[in-house]
Each structure stands twice: as structure tokens, then as C-alpha cells.
Coordinates of N, CA and C in Angstrom, one line a residue:
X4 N 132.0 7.8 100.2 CA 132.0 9.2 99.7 C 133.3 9.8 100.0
X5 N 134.0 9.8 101.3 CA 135.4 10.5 101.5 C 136.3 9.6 100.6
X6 N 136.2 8.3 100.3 CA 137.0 7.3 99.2 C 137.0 8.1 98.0
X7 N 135.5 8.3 97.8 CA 135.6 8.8 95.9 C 136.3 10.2 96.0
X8 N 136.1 11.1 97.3 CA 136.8 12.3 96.7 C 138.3 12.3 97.2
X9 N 138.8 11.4 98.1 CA 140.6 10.9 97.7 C 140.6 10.6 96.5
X10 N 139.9 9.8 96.0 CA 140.5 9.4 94.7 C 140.5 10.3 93.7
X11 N 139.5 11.4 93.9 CA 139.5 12.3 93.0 C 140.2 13.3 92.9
X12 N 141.2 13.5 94.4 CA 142.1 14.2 94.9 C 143.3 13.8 94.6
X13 N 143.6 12.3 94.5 CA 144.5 11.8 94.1 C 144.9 12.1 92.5
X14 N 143.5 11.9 91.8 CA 144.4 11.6 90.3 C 144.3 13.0 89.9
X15 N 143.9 14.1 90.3 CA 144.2 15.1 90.0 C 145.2 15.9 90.4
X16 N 146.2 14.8 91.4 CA 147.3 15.3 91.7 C 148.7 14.6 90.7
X17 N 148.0 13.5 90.2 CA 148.8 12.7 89.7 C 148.8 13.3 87.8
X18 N 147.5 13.7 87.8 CA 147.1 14.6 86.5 C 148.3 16.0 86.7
X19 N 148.3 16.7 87.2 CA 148.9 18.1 87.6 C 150.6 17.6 87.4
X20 N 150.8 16.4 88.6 CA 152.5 15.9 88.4 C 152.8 15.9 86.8
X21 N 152.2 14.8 85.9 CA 152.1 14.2 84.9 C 152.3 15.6 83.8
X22 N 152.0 16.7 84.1 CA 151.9 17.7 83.3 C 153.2 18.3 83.4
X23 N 153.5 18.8 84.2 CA 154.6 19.6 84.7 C 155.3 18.8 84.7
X24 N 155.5 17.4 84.4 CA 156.7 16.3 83.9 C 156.7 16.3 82.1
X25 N 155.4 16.4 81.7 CA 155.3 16.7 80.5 C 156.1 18.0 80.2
X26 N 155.5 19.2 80.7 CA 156.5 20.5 80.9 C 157.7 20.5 80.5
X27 N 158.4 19.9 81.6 CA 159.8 19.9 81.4 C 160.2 19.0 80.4
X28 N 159.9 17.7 80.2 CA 160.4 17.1 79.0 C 160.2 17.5 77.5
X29 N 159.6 18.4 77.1 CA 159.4 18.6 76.0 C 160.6 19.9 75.6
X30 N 161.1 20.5 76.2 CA 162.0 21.0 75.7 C 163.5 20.4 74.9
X31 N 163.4 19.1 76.3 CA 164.9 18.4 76.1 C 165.0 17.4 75.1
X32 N 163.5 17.4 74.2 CA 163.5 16.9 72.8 C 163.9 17.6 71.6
X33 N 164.1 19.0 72.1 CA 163.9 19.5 70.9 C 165.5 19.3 69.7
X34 N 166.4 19.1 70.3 CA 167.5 18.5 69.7 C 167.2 16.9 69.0
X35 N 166.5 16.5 69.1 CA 166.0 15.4 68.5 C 164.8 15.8 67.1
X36 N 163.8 16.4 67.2 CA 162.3 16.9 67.1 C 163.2 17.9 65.9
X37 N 164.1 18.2 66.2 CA 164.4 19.9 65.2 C 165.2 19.4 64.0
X38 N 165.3 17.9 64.0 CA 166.2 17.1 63.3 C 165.0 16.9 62.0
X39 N 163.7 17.1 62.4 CA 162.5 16.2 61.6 C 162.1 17.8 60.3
X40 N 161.7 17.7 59.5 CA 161.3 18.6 58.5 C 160.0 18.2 57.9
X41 N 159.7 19.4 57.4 CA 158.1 19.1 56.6 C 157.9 19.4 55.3
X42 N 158.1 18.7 54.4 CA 158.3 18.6 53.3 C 156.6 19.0 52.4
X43 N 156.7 19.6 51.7 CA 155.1 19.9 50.9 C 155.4 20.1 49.5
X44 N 154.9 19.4 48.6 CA 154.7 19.2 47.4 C 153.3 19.0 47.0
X45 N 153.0 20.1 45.7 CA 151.1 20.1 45.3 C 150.2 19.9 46.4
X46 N 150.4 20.4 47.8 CA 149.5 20.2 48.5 C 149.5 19.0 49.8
X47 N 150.1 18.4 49.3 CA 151.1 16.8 50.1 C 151.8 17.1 50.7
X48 N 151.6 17.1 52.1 CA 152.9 17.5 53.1 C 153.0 16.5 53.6
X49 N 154.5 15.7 54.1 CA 154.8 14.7 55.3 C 156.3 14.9 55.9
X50 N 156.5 14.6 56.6 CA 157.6 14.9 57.9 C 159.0 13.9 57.0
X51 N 159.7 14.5 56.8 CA 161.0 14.1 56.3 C 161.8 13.7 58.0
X52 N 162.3 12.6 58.0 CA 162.6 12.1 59.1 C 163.9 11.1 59.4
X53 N 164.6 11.2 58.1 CA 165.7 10.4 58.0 C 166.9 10.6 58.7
X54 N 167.3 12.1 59.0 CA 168.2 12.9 59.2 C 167.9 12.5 61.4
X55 N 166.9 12.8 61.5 CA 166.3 12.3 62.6 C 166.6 10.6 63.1
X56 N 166.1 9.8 62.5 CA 166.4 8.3 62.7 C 167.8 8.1 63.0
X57 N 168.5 8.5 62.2 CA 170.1 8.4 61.9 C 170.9 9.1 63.2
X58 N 170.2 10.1 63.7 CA 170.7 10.7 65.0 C 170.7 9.6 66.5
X59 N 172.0 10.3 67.0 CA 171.8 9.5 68.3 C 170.7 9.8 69.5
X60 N 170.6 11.4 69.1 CA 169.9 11.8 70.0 C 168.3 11.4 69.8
X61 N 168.0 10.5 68.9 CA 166.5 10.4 69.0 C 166.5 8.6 68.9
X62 N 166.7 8.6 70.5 CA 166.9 7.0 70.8 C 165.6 6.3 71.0
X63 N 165.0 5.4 70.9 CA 163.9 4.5 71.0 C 163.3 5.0 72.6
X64 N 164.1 4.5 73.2 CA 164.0 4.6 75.2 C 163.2 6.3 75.4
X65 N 164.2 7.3 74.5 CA 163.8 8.4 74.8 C 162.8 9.3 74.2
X66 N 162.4 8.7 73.1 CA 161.4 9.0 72.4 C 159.9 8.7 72.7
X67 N 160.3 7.0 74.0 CA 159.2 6.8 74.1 C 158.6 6.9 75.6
X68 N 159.9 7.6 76.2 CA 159.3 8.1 77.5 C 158.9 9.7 77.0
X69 N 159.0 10.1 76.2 CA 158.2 11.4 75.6 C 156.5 11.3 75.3
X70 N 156.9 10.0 74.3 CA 155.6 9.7 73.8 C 154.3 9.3 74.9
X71 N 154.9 8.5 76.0 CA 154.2 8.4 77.3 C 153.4 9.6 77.9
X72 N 155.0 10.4 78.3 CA 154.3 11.1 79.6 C 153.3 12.2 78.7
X73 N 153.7 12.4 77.7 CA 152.9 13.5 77.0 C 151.1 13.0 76.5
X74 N 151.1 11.7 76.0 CA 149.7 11.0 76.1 C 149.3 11.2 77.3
X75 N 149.8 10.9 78.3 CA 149.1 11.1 79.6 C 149.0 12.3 80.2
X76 N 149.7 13.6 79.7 CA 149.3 14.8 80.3 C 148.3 15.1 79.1
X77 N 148.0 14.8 77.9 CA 147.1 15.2 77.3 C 147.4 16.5 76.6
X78 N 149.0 16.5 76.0 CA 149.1 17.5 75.6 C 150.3 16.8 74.1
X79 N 149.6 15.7 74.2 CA 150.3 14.9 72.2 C 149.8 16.2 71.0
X80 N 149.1 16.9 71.5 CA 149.2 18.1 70.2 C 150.1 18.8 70.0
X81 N 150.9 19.4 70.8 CA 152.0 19.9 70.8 C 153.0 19.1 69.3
X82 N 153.8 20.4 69.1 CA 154.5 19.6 67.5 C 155.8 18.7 67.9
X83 N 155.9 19.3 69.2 CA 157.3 18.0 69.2 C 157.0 16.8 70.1
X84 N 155.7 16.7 70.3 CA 155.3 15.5 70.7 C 154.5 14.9 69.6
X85 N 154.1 15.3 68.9 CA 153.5 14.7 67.6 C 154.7 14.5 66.6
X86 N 156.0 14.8 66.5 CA 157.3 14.5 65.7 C 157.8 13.2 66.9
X87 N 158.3 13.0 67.9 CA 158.2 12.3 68.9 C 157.4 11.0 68.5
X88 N 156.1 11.2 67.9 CA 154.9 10.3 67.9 C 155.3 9.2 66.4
X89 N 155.7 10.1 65.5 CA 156.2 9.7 64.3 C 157.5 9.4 64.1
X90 N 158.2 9.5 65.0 CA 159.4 8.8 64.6 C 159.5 7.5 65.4
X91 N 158.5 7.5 66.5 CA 158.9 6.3 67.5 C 158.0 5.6 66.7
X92 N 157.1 5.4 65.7 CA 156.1 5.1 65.7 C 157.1 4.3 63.7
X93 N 157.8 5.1 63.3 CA 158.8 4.7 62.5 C 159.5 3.6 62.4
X94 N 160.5 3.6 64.0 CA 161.4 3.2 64.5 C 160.8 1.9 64.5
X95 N 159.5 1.9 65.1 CA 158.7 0.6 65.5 C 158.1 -0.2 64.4
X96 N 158.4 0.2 63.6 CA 157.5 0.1 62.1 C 158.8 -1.0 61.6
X97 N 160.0 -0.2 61.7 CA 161.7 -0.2 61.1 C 162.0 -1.9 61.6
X98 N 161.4 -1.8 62.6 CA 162.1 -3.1 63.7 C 161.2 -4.4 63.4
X99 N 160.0 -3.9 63.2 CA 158.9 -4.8 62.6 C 158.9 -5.7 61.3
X100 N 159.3 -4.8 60.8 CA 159.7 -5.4 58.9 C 160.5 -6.2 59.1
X101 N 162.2 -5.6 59.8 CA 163.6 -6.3 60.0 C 162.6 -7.5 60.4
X102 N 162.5 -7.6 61.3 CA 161.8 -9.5 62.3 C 160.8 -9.7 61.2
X103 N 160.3 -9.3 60.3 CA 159.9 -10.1 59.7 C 160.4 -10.7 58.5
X104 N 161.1 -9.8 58.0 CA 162.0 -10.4 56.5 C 163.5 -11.3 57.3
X105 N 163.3 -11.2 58.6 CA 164.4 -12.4 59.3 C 164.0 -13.6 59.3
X106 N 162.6 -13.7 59.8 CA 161.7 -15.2 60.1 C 161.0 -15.4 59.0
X107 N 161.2 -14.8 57.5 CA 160.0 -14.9 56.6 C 160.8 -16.6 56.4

């Protein structure tokens, strides 16, 4: 019984850290995130993201310690964690194809 409520004590301390780490990193995206646009035509909207890719500031390593801590604080709804989400999710897409039209 005192085990389960350490532990319950614990990950709700590690939930709380996790957030307020989320906190702070979501701003120091936004020079990355402000690079992405939303393009809408007849109803069709999707994230224009090239201008983004091409940037230095939206590096693989840093996009995906965003995409992390922000899944785990539970707060991926936010828009520059969901731009974050799509561009790492791009990048990974980018690198995929390359290795494969290399080994085809």
C-alpha cells in the first residue's frame, strides 16, 4: 500500500516535471513552427512546409525532442507541437523513400 502511493507520488511528480519541461520548450520552437503555413483551397487545407524543411532551425534532433516531451506532457494539441509533429513526421517520411530508392 505505501509502494503504490510512492509510485503514485512519484509519477505525478514526473507528470508535473514533464509539463513544465514541455512549458518551456514550446516557445523555443516557435522560430522553427512560424516557418510552416496553412494553405486552404475549396475547403482543403494542409500545412505548406517546405520553407520549414529547408531551415536550419528545424533540425531532426530538435523537433524530436519536442515531439517527445510534448506527447508525454499531453499537451500534442497545442499548434506548434502538432507543426513539430508534421514536419518530424516529413523529415522521417524524406529519409525513408531516400533508403529506399538507394537499396531498390
Amino acid at each position: 500500500r505505501k509502494l503504490a502511493k510512492f509510485q503514485q507520488a512519484q509519477k505525478a511528480a514526473r507528470r508535473k516535471k514533464v509539463m513544465a519541461e514541455a512549458k518551456a520548450l514550446l516557445p523555443t520552437i516557435t522560430d522553427c513552427t512560424g516557418l510552416v503555413e496553412m494553405e486552404c483551397k475549396a475547403g482543403h487545407c494542409q500545412l505548406m512546409t517546405q520553407a520549414a524543411l529547408a531551415s536550419p532551425k528545424c533540425s531532426e534532433e530538435r523537433l524530436e525532442k519536442i515531439v517527445n516531451v510534448t506527447e508525454e506532457a499531453g499537451v500534442q494539441d497545442n499548434e506548434d507541437a502538432s507543426k513539430a509533429v508534421a514536419l518530424l513526421f516529413e523529415i522521417r517520411a524524406a529519409k525513408s523513400d531516400a533508403y529506399q530508392q538507394v537499396n531498390a
